[in-house]
Amino acid sequence: MFHIQTLLPSMTWRAPSPKLMRMPVICVLFGFAMVLPAGAVEQPADVVHAKVAPKSTQQGDASGQAPEAALNALPAPVTTSHTIELPGRILRFKAIASAIRLSDAESLAPKADIATLAFLLDGGDAAKRPVTFAINGGPGASSAWLNLGALGPWRLPLDREAPSPSAPPATIDNPDTWLDFTDLVFIDPPGTGYSRILAKGDDTRHHFYSVNGDIDVLAVTIRKWLVANKRLASPKFIVGESYGGFRAPKLARRLQDQEGIGIKGLMLISPVLDFGWFEGVNNPLTFVTRLPSQAAAAKGIAGPGGRDALKDVEAYAAGPYLTDLLRGERDPGALARIAEKVAAFTGLDPEMVRKLGGRIDITTFARERTRSGAKITSLYDARVSGFDPSPHAASSDYSDPILDAIKTPLASTMADLTGNRLGWPVEARYEILNEEVNHAWDWGKGREHAEALSDLKRALALDPSMRVLVAHGVTDQVTPYFASKLLIDQIPPMDDPDRVRLKVYDGGHMLYLDDKSRAALRDDAKKLIERK
C-alpha cells in the first residue's frame, strides 16, 4: 500500500508533522546486460514443495551444517488442499506456503528468505492457466492487504464505516476471489510479512531497501517461483497496489530485459506513476490532481457512475484552476477566483480557503473537513472520519481512521491463516506495515524524481500484447485518480489507446473495502486476463 509517510494500504500517519510527509521512490531504467552484478541475488536451487516440513530439508553447506547466516531461515514449504463453496460454484485448490531463498550470485551465501503464498486451482492445463503475482506497497507493506482484502479465496470482512483494531480476525469464503480465472501468488518483499534478510551487515539491507534492489529481489523471486513450479509457459500477470503499482511497470521491464520472462498484463490499484506530481510546495499539479477527489468527498459521491458528477470539477481543475495557479500569488484576481471556486467545490470555510490561496493540501483537508465535529478525515478514504485526540489544538498527532484501524486485524488474520489453516507456523511477528523499511528506503536522487510512467511506456511499446488496468477509488486523497488520468493521457496510443484503461470506483485507496467496488474490480481484472 502507499504509505503517506513515503507511500504505504500502507504506515502509521502522524499528522501533520512535516518529517512524515516525505513520499519516496526512484526511477531506474534497467540495462540489457545479462550478467548479474556483484552482490546480486540468486537462488542456488529450486524450491521443492512438500506436505511436511522436516528440519532436515533446510538448506545447508557441504558439511551438512546450516550456514550461520541462515539459522533464522523460514520453514520448509507446505502444501495443503482446500475447498470453498461460493454462489454458483465450488473451487478446489491447493495452497502452498513457501520461501524462496535468495543467495549471493558469487559466493552463494544466503541473502534472504522471501515468503510466498500461492493458491492454485485444481484441474486444467497449468501451462495454459494464467498466474498472477500480487505485490503491495509502502515500501514496507505486506501482501495481506490484497490477499485478505480482495483477491484471495478467504476474505477478512472489514467495516469501512466503523473500522476497528479489535475486529475479530475471522475470515469468510470470498465470492470475489480471482482464483476462478487465475492462480495467485502473493509475495512479501524483505522486511514485510514473514520475509527476512539472512545476510549479516548492512550492505544487503541497504540494497534490498532501495528502488533498484527491491526490483532485483522481486524479479528473481518471480523467476525462481515459476521455474520451481513448472509455470514458465503460463500467461503471467502482475497486480500491484499503491507503491506496488509503482513497482509493477519497473518489474515488468526487469523481467523482460534480464530474466527472460514476458508479462501479459498489469493491474495497478491506486498507483503512483510519477512522484513529481505529488511533491513540491511550488508544483501547482499537486493541487490540480487532488481537487476532484476532494470535491467527491464533499459531494458524497457514491456508486459506479460517481465520476460523472465530477465532470465540472475535472474541467475546472485542468483548465481555469491550473491557469490561475500559474498566474501566481501576485495576481489578486486569480486568487479571488480560485478561492471562490475551491471553497464551493470542497465545502471548506471560504475565509480559510482564501487565506490559503485556494491551495488545499491533504492534511488541511483531512483536519478541517470534519473539524467542527471534533473529528479528522481519513487520507485513504475521505468519506470516513474518526475522532481527533486534540480537536482544539493547532496541530494534532493522530492515527488514520482507516489505515491504522484495519492493519491490526489483518496482521492477526494472516498469522492465524498461515500458522493454523495452512500449517506453516513462523515464530515471528507478521509485519503488516514495517516502518523501519519505510524510513530506511533509499530513493536515490530523491522521491520527487521517481517515476514509473517511462517504464510503462517502454513495456507497452516493446510488447503489443500487453494490457494495463489502472484502478482508483474516487475519494482517495493519497493517490488521487485524476493524477493517473492526466498521466495516462501522456502515453502514446500505439495503435490501440484501450490497451491502458483507467477505471474509477466508489471508495478510497483500498477501494476493495466497498463490496460493489471489489466485485467490479474482479470483473475488470477478469476481462483483462481473458482479453475481453
Coordinates of C-alpha atoms in Angstrom, one line a residue:
M1 CA 0.0 0.0 0.0
F2 CA 1.0 3.5 -0.3
H3 CA 2.2 4.9 3.0
I4 CA 1.6 8.6 3.0
Q5 CA 4.8 8.8 5.0
T6 CA 6.5 7.5 2.0
L7 CA 3.6 6.0 0.3
L8 CA 2.3 2.9 2.0
P9 CA -2.6 0.5 2.3
S10 CA 0.5 1.2 3.7
M11 CA 2.3 3.0 7.6
T12 CA 1.1 4.9 10.5
W13 CA 0.1 8.5 9.7
R14 CA 1.0 11.1 12.2
A15 CA -0.4 14.4 11.0
P16 CA 0.7 16.9 10.3
S17 CA 4.4 16.5 11.1
P18 CA 6.4 17.5 8.0
K19 CA 9.0 14.9 8.6
L20 CA 6.4 12.2 7.8
M21 CA 5.3 13.8 4.6
R22 CA 8.1 12.5 2.5
M23 CA 6.9 10.2 -0.3
P24 CA 9.8 8.0 -1.5
V25 CA 10.7 6.4 -5.0
I26 CA 13.3 6.3 -7.7
C27 CA 13.1 6.0 -11.5
V28 CA 15.6 3.4 -12.8
L29 CA 15.7 2.0 -16.3
F30 CA 17.4 -1.3 -16.3
G31 CA 20.0 -2.1 -18.9
F32 CA 20.3 -5.1 -21.2
A33 CA 23.3 -6.9 -19.6
M34 CA 22.6 -10.5 -18.8
V35 CA 25.5 -10.8 -16.3
L36 CA 24.4 -10.4 -12.6
P37 CA 26.4 -7.7 -10.8
A38 CA 28.4 -8.5 -7.7
G39 CA 26.2 -8.8 -4.8
A40 CA 23.2 -9.7 -6.9
V41 CA 20.7 -12.2 -5.5
E42 CA 20.2 -15.7 -7.0
Q43 CA 18.7 -18.9 -5.7
P44 CA 21.1 -21.8 -5.9
A45 CA 18.4 -24.5 -6.1
D46 CA 14.8 -24.7 -7.0
V47 CA 12.2 -24.8 -4.2
V48 CA 10.7 -28.2 -3.7
H49 CA 7.2 -28.2 -2.3
A50 CA 6.4 -30.8 0.4
K51 CA 3.4 -31.6 2.6
V52 CA 5.7 -31.9 5.6
A53 CA 8.5 -29.6 6.7
P54 CA 11.2 -31.6 8.4
K55 CA 14.1 -29.6 9.6
S56 CA 16.5 -31.8 7.6
T57 CA 15.2 -30.2 4.4
Q58 CA 16.7 -26.8 5.3
Q59 CA 19.5 -25.8 3.1
G60 CA 23.0 -26.2 4.5
D61 CA 26.6 -26.1 3.3
A62 CA 28.7 -29.0 2.1
S63 CA 29.3 -30.2 5.6
G64 CA 25.6 -30.5 6.2
Q65 CA 25.6 -27.7 8.7
A66 CA 23.3 -24.7 8.2
P67 CA 25.4 -21.6 7.4
E68 CA 25.4 -19.3 10.4
A69 CA 23.6 -16.5 8.4
A70 CA 20.8 -18.9 7.6
L71 CA 19.9 -20.0 11.1
N72 CA 16.9 -17.7 11.0
A73 CA 15.6 -19.3 7.8
L74 CA 11.9 -19.7 7.2
P75 CA 10.3 -23.2 7.5
A76 CA 10.3 -25.7 4.6
P77 CA 7.4 -25.4 2.1
V78 CA 4.0 -26.9 3.0
T79 CA 1.1 -27.8 0.6
T80 CA -2.5 -28.1 1.7
S81 CA -5.7 -28.8 -0.1
H82 CA -8.9 -26.8 0.3
T83 CA -12.5 -26.4 -1.0
I84 CA -14.7 -23.3 -0.8
E85 CA -18.4 -23.2 -1.8
L86 CA -19.4 -19.9 -3.4
P87 CA -22.6 -18.8 -5.0
G88 CA -23.0 -20.8 -8.2
R89 CA -19.6 -22.5 -8.0
I90 CA -17.2 -24.7 -5.9
L91 CA -13.5 -24.0 -6.0
R92 CA -11.0 -26.8 -5.2
F93 CA -7.4 -25.6 -4.9
K94 CA -4.0 -26.1 -3.3
A95 CA -2.3 -23.6 -1.0
I96 CA 1.5 -23.5 -1.0
A97 CA 3.2 -21.6 1.8
S98 CA 6.9 -21.4 1.0
A99 CA 10.1 -19.3 1.0
I100 CA 12.3 -18.5 -2.0
R101 CA 15.9 -18.5 -0.9
L102 CA 18.0 -15.6 -2.4
S103 CA 21.7 -16.1 -2.3
D104 CA 24.8 -14.2 -3.4
A105 CA 25.5 -14.8 -7.1
E106 CA 29.2 -15.4 -6.5
S107 CA 29.6 -17.0 -3.0
L108 CA 26.1 -18.5 -2.8
A109 CA 25.9 -17.2 0.8
P110 CA 22.3 -16.8 1.9
K111 CA 20.9 -13.3 1.5
A112 CA 17.2 -13.6 2.3
D113 CA 14.2 -15.8 2.5
I114 CA 11.2 -14.4 0.7
A115 CA 7.8 -15.7 1.9
T116 CA 5.3 -16.5 -0.8
L117 CA 1.8 -17.8 -0.5
A118 CA 0.3 -19.4 -3.7
F119 CA -3.3 -20.5 -4.4
L120 CA -3.5 -22.9 -7.4
L121 CA -6.8 -24.1 -8.7
D122 CA -7.1 -27.9 -9.2
G123 CA -7.5 -29.4 -12.7
G124 CA -6.9 -28.0 -16.1
D125 CA -3.7 -27.4 -18.1
A126 CA -1.2 -25.5 -15.9
A127 CA 0.7 -24.3 -18.9
K128 CA -2.4 -22.5 -20.2
R129 CA -3.7 -21.3 -16.9
P130 CA -2.8 -17.7 -16.0
V131 CA -0.8 -16.9 -12.9
T132 CA -0.9 -13.5 -11.2
F133 CA 1.8 -12.2 -8.8
A134 CA 0.4 -9.8 -6.2
I135 CA 2.6 -7.2 -4.5
N136 CA 1.6 -4.5 -2.1
G137 CA 3.2 -1.2 -1.5
G138 CA 4.7 1.1 1.2
P139 CA 7.5 0.5 0.9
G140 CA 7.1 -1.8 3.9
A141 CA 3.6 -3.2 3.4
S142 CA 3.0 -7.0 3.2
S143 CA 0.7 -8.7 0.7
A144 CA -2.0 -9.3 3.3
W145 CA -4.0 -6.2 2.1
L146 CA -4.6 -7.6 -1.4
N147 CA -4.8 -11.2 -0.2
L148 CA -7.4 -10.8 2.6
G149 CA -9.0 -7.7 1.3
A150 CA -9.7 -8.5 -2.3
L151 CA -8.1 -11.4 -4.3
G152 CA -7.6 -14.4 -2.2
P153 CA -10.0 -17.3 -1.5
W154 CA -10.7 -16.1 2.0
R155 CA -11.5 -12.5 2.9
L156 CA -11.5 -10.7 6.2
P157 CA -14.8 -8.7 6.3
L158 CA -13.9 -5.2 7.4
D159 CA -16.4 -2.5 8.3
R160 CA -15.4 0.6 6.2
E161 CA -18.0 2.7 8.0
A162 CA -16.5 1.9 11.5
P163 CA -13.2 0.1 11.2
S164 CA -11.8 -1.2 14.5
P165 CA -8.4 -2.6 15.5
S166 CA -10.3 -5.1 17.8
A167 CA -12.3 -6.5 14.9
P168 CA -12.2 -10.3 15.1
P169 CA -9.6 -11.9 12.8
A170 CA -12.2 -14.4 11.3
T171 CA -12.3 -14.9 7.5
I172 CA -15.1 -15.8 5.2
D173 CA -15.1 -17.5 1.8
N174 CA -14.6 -14.8 -0.7
P175 CA -17.1 -14.7 -3.6
D176 CA -15.0 -12.0 -5.3
T177 CA -11.8 -14.1 -5.4
W178 CA -9.8 -14.0 -8.6
L179 CA -8.9 -17.7 -8.3
D180 CA -11.6 -18.7 -10.8
F181 CA -9.7 -17.2 -13.7
T182 CA -6.0 -17.0 -12.4
D183 CA -3.7 -18.7 -10.0
L184 CA -2.5 -16.3 -7.4
V185 CA 1.0 -15.9 -5.8
F186 CA 1.4 -13.3 -3.0
I187 CA 4.9 -12.0 -2.4
D188 CA 6.2 -10.3 0.7
P189 CA 9.4 -8.2 0.0
P190 CA 12.2 -8.4 2.6
G191 CA 11.2 -7.0 5.9
T192 CA 7.4 -7.5 5.3
G193 CA 5.2 -10.3 6.3
Y194 CA 7.5 -13.2 7.3
S195 CA 10.2 -12.4 4.8
R196 CA 13.6 -11.8 6.4
I197 CA 17.1 -10.8 5.5
L198 CA 19.6 -13.5 6.4
A199 CA 22.9 -11.8 5.4
K200 CA 25.0 -10.1 8.1
G201 CA 25.9 -6.5 7.9
D202 CA 24.1 -3.5 6.4
D203 CA 25.1 -3.8 2.7
T204 CA 22.4 -6.4 1.8
R205 CA 19.8 -4.5 3.8
H206 CA 20.7 -1.2 2.1
H207 CA 20.5 -2.8 -1.4
F208 CA 17.2 -4.5 -0.7
Y209 CA 15.6 -1.4 0.8
S210 CA 16.1 0.6 -2.4
V211 CA 14.2 1.0 -5.6
N212 CA 16.8 -0.9 -7.7
G213 CA 17.4 -3.6 -5.1
D214 CA 13.7 -4.1 -4.5
I215 CA 13.1 -4.8 -8.1
D216 CA 16.0 -7.2 -8.2
V217 CA 14.6 -9.2 -5.4
L218 CA 11.1 -9.3 -6.8
A219 CA 12.2 -10.3 -10.3
V220 CA 14.4 -13.1 -9.1
T221 CA 11.7 -14.3 -6.8
I222 CA 9.1 -14.5 -9.6
R223 CA 11.5 -16.3 -11.9
K224 CA 12.5 -18.8 -9.3
W225 CA 8.9 -19.5 -8.4
L226 CA 8.0 -20.1 -12.0
V227 CA 10.9 -22.5 -12.5
A228 CA 10.2 -24.4 -9.3
N229 CA 6.5 -24.8 -10.1
K230 CA 7.0 -25.5 -13.8
R231 CA 4.9 -22.5 -14.8
L232 CA 7.2 -20.7 -17.3
A233 CA 4.7 -21.4 -20.1
S234 CA 1.7 -19.9 -18.2
P235 CA 0.4 -16.4 -19.1
K236 CA 1.8 -14.2 -16.5
F237 CA 0.3 -11.0 -14.9
I238 CA 1.2 -8.6 -12.1
V239 CA -1.1 -6.8 -9.7
G240 CA 0.3 -4.1 -7.6
E241 CA -1.3 -1.8 -5.0
S242 CA -0.1 1.7 -4.2
Y243 CA 3.7 1.6 -4.3
G244 CA 3.1 -1.9 -5.7
G245 CA 1.5 -0.1 -8.6
F246 CA 4.8 1.9 -9.0
R247 CA 6.8 -1.3 -8.8
A248 CA 4.8 -3.2 -11.4
P249 CA 5.9 -1.4 -14.6
K250 CA 9.5 -1.5 -13.5
L251 CA 9.2 -5.1 -12.6
A252 CA 7.7 -6.0 -16.0
R253 CA 10.7 -4.2 -17.7
R254 CA 13.2 -6.0 -15.5
L255 CA 11.6 -9.4 -16.2
Q256 CA 11.5 -8.6 -19.9
D257 CA 15.1 -7.4 -20.1
Q258 CA 17.1 -9.6 -17.7
E259 CA 15.0 -12.6 -16.6
G260 CA 13.6 -13.9 -20.0
I261 CA 10.0 -13.6 -18.7
G262 CA 7.2 -11.7 -20.5
I263 CA 4.3 -10.2 -18.7
K264 CA 0.9 -10.2 -20.4
G265 CA -0.8 -7.6 -18.3
L266 CA -0.6 -5.3 -15.3
M267 CA -3.3 -4.3 -12.9
L268 CA -2.3 -1.2 -10.9
I269 CA -4.5 -0.4 -7.9
S270 CA -4.2 3.1 -6.5
P271 CA -0.8 3.5 -8.1
V272 CA 1.7 6.4 -8.1
L273 CA 3.1 6.7 -11.7
D274 CA 5.1 9.8 -11.1
F275 CA 6.0 11.1 -7.7
G276 CA 6.8 14.5 -9.1
W277 CA 3.1 15.2 -9.4
F278 CA 2.6 14.6 -5.7
E279 CA 5.6 16.5 -4.3
G280 CA 6.9 20.1 -4.0
V281 CA 5.2 23.1 -2.5
N282 CA 5.8 25.0 -5.7
N283 CA 4.2 22.5 -8.0
P284 CA 0.7 23.5 -9.0
L285 CA -0.1 20.0 -10.2
T286 CA -0.2 18.7 -6.6
F287 CA -3.4 20.8 -6.1
V288 CA -4.8 20.2 -9.6
T289 CA -4.7 16.4 -9.2
R290 CA -6.4 16.4 -5.7
L291 CA -9.2 18.8 -6.3
P292 CA -11.6 16.3 -7.9
S293 CA -11.2 13.8 -5.1
Q294 CA -11.7 16.5 -2.5
A295 CA -14.9 17.5 -4.3
A296 CA -16.0 13.9 -4.5
A297 CA -15.8 13.7 -0.7
A298 CA -17.6 17.0 -0.3
K299 CA -20.4 15.9 -2.6
G300 CA -20.8 12.5 -1.0
I301 CA -20.1 10.8 -4.4
A302 CA -21.1 7.2 -4.4
G303 CA -21.9 4.5 -6.9
P304 CA -20.1 3.3 -10.1
G305 CA -21.2 6.4 -12.0
G306 CA -20.0 8.8 -9.4
R307 CA -17.3 10.2 -11.6
D308 CA -19.9 11.6 -14.0
A309 CA -20.9 14.1 -11.3
L310 CA -17.3 15.4 -11.3
K311 CA -17.0 16.4 -14.9
D312 CA -17.3 20.1 -14.0
V313 CA -14.6 19.8 -11.3
E314 CA -12.2 17.9 -13.6
A315 CA -12.7 20.6 -16.4
Y316 CA -12.1 23.4 -13.9
A317 CA -9.1 21.7 -12.4
A318 CA -7.3 21.0 -15.7
G319 CA -8.4 24.4 -17.1
P320 CA -9.1 27.6 -15.3
Y321 CA -7.7 26.4 -11.9
L322 CA -4.4 25.4 -13.4
T323 CA -4.2 28.7 -15.4
D324 CA -4.9 30.8 -12.3
L325 CA -2.4 28.8 -10.2
L326 CA 0.2 29.5 -12.9
R327 CA -0.7 33.2 -12.7
G328 CA 0.7 33.0 -9.2
E329 CA 0.4 34.7 -5.9
R330 CA 0.8 38.3 -7.2
D331 CA -2.4 38.2 -9.2
P332 CA -5.3 39.3 -6.9
G333 CA -7.9 38.4 -9.5
A334 CA -6.6 34.9 -9.9
L335 CA -6.5 34.4 -6.1
A336 CA -10.1 35.6 -5.7
R337 CA -11.4 33.3 -8.5
I338 CA -9.5 30.3 -7.1
A339 CA -10.7 30.9 -3.5
E340 CA -14.3 31.2 -4.6
K341 CA -14.4 28.1 -6.8
V342 CA -12.3 25.8 -4.5
A343 CA -14.4 26.7 -1.4
A344 CA -17.5 25.8 -3.4
F345 CA -16.2 22.5 -4.6
T346 CA -14.7 21.4 -1.3
G347 CA -17.2 22.7 1.1
L348 CA -14.4 24.2 3.3
D349 CA -14.7 27.5 5.0
P350 CA -14.3 30.2 2.3
E351 CA -12.3 32.5 4.5
M352 CA -9.8 29.7 5.3
V353 CA -9.6 28.8 1.6
R354 CA -8.9 32.5 0.7
K355 CA -6.1 32.6 3.3
L356 CA -4.6 29.5 1.7
G357 CA -4.9 30.9 -1.8
G358 CA -7.1 28.1 -2.9
R359 CA -4.3 25.6 -2.4
I360 CA -5.6 22.8 -0.2
D361 CA -3.1 20.2 0.9
I362 CA -4.2 16.8 2.0
T363 CA -3.5 17.4 5.7
T364 CA -5.5 20.6 5.8
F365 CA -8.4 18.8 4.0
A366 CA -8.3 15.9 6.4
R367 CA -8.2 18.1 9.5
E368 CA -10.6 20.9 8.5
R369 CA -13.4 19.0 6.7
T370 CA -14.9 17.5 9.9
R371 CA -13.2 19.6 12.5
S372 CA -16.5 21.1 13.7
G373 CA -17.4 17.6 14.9
A374 CA -14.0 17.2 16.6
K375 CA -13.1 14.5 14.0
I376 CA -10.4 14.0 11.4
T377 CA -11.0 12.6 7.9
S378 CA -9.1 9.6 6.6
L379 CA -6.5 10.3 3.9
Y380 CA -7.2 6.9 2.5
D381 CA -11.0 7.5 2.1
A382 CA -12.3 11.0 2.7
R383 CA -15.8 9.6 3.3
V384 CA -14.6 8.1 6.6
S385 CA -13.7 10.1 9.7
G386 CA -12.5 9.3 13.2
F387 CA -12.1 11.2 16.5
D388 CA -9.4 13.8 16.8
P389 CA -7.5 13.3 20.1
S390 CA -6.6 17.0 20.1
P391 CA -9.5 18.7 18.3
H392 CA -8.8 22.2 19.6
A393 CA -5.0 22.2 19.0
A394 CA -3.4 23.9 16.1
S395 CA -1.9 20.6 15.1
S396 CA -2.7 17.0 16.1
D397 CA -0.9 13.7 16.5
Y398 CA -3.5 11.2 15.3
S399 CA -3.7 7.8 13.6
D400 CA -5.5 7.4 10.3
P401 CA -9.1 6.1 10.9
I402 CA -8.9 3.5 8.2
L403 CA -5.2 2.5 7.7
D404 CA -4.3 2.2 11.3
A405 CA -7.6 0.7 12.3
I406 CA -7.6 -2.2 9.9
K407 CA -3.9 -3.1 9.9
T408 CA -4.2 -4.9 13.2
P409 CA -6.9 -7.4 12.4
L410 CA -5.2 -8.0 9.0
A411 CA -1.9 -8.9 10.7
S412 CA -3.7 -11.2 13.2
T413 CA -5.6 -12.9 10.5
M414 CA -2.5 -13.6 8.3
A415 CA -0.7 -15.1 11.3
D416 CA -3.6 -17.4 12.1
L417 CA -4.1 -18.3 8.4
T418 CA -0.5 -19.3 7.7
G419 CA 0.2 -20.9 11.1
N420 CA -3.0 -22.8 11.6
R421 CA -5.1 -23.3 8.5
L422 CA -2.0 -23.7 6.2
G423 CA 0.3 -25.4 8.7
W424 CA 3.2 -23.1 8.1
P425 CA 3.9 -21.5 11.6
V426 CA 6.7 -18.9 11.9
E427 CA 8.0 -17.8 15.2
A428 CA 8.0 -14.1 14.5
R429 CA 5.6 -11.2 14.3
Y430 CA 3.8 -10.8 10.9
E431 CA 5.0 -7.4 9.6
I432 CA 1.9 -5.9 8.1
L433 CA 3.4 -2.4 7.8
N434 CA 7.1 -2.2 8.6
E435 CA 8.0 1.4 9.4
E436 CA 11.7 0.5 9.6
V437 CA 11.7 -0.5 6.0
N438 CA 9.7 2.6 5.1
H439 CA 12.1 5.0 6.8
A440 CA 15.3 3.2 5.6
W441 CA 14.2 3.3 1.9
D442 CA 16.8 4.6 -0.5
W443 CA 15.2 6.8 -3.1
G444 CA 18.5 7.6 -4.9
K445 CA 18.1 11.1 -6.2
G446 CA 15.0 11.7 -4.1
R447 CA 11.4 10.6 -4.3
E448 CA 10.4 13.7 -6.2
H449 CA 12.4 12.4 -9.2
A450 CA 10.9 8.9 -9.1
E451 CA 8.5 7.9 -11.8
A452 CA 7.3 4.6 -13.4
L453 CA 5.5 6.1 -16.4
S454 CA 8.6 5.8 -18.6
D455 CA 8.9 2.1 -17.7
L456 CA 5.2 1.6 -18.5
K457 CA 5.6 3.3 -21.9
R458 CA 8.6 1.2 -22.8
A459 CA 7.0 -2.1 -21.7
L460 CA 3.9 -1.3 -23.8
A461 CA 6.0 -0.3 -26.8
L462 CA 8.0 -3.5 -26.7
D463 CA 5.1 -5.8 -26.2
P464 CA 2.0 -5.0 -28.3
S465 CA 0.0 -7.7 -26.5
M466 CA 0.4 -6.2 -23.0
R467 CA -2.7 -4.7 -21.4
V468 CA -3.0 -2.5 -18.3
L469 CA -5.8 -1.7 -15.9
V470 CA -5.4 1.3 -13.7
A471 CA -7.9 1.3 -10.8
H472 CA -8.6 4.1 -8.4
G473 CA -11.1 4.9 -5.7
V474 CA -12.8 8.3 -6.2
T475 CA -12.4 9.6 -2.7
D476 CA -8.7 8.5 -2.2
Q477 CA -6.7 11.6 -1.1
V478 CA -3.3 9.8 -1.1
T479 CA -3.1 8.8 -4.7
P480 CA -5.9 10.7 -6.4
Y481 CA -7.3 9.2 -9.6
F482 CA -7.0 12.5 -11.6
A483 CA -3.2 12.3 -11.4
S484 CA -3.3 8.9 -13.2
K485 CA -5.9 10.2 -15.7
L486 CA -3.6 13.1 -16.7
L487 CA -0.5 10.9 -16.8
I488 CA -2.2 8.2 -18.9
D489 CA -3.1 10.9 -21.4
Q490 CA 0.7 11.3 -21.9
I491 CA 1.0 7.7 -23.2
P492 CA 1.0 7.4 -27.0
P493 CA -1.9 5.4 -28.4
M494 CA 0.4 2.8 -30.0
D495 CA -2.5 1.9 -32.4
D496 CA -4.8 1.0 -29.5
P497 CA -5.4 3.5 -26.7
D498 CA -7.6 1.0 -24.9
R499 CA -4.5 -1.1 -24.0
V500 CA -4.4 1.2 -20.9
R501 CA -7.7 1.7 -19.2
L502 CA -8.5 3.9 -16.2
K503 CA -11.4 2.7 -14.0
V504 CA -12.6 4.8 -11.1
Y505 CA -14.7 3.1 -8.5
D506 CA -16.6 4.0 -5.4
G507 CA -14.3 4.0 -2.4
G508 CA -10.8 5.2 -1.4
H509 CA -7.2 3.9 -1.5
M510 CA -8.3 0.4 -0.6
L511 CA -11.3 0.6 -2.9
Y512 CA -11.9 -3.1 -2.4
L513 CA -13.3 -2.4 1.1
D514 CA -16.5 -1.5 -0.7
D515 CA -18.4 -4.6 -1.7
K516 CA -19.6 -3.3 -5.1
S517 CA -16.2 -1.9 -6.0
R518 CA -14.5 -5.2 -5.0
A519 CA -16.9 -7.1 -7.3
A520 CA -16.4 -4.6 -10.1
L521 CA -12.6 -4.7 -9.8
R522 CA -12.8 -8.5 -10.1
D523 CA -14.9 -8.3 -13.2
D524 CA -12.5 -5.8 -14.8
A525 CA -9.4 -7.9 -13.9
K526 CA -11.1 -11.0 -15.4
K527 CA -11.8 -9.1 -18.7
L528 CA -8.1 -8.1 -18.9
I529 CA -6.8 -11.5 -18.2
E530 CA -9.2 -13.2 -20.5
R531 CA -8.7 -10.4 -23.1
K532 CA -12.3 -9.4 -23.4

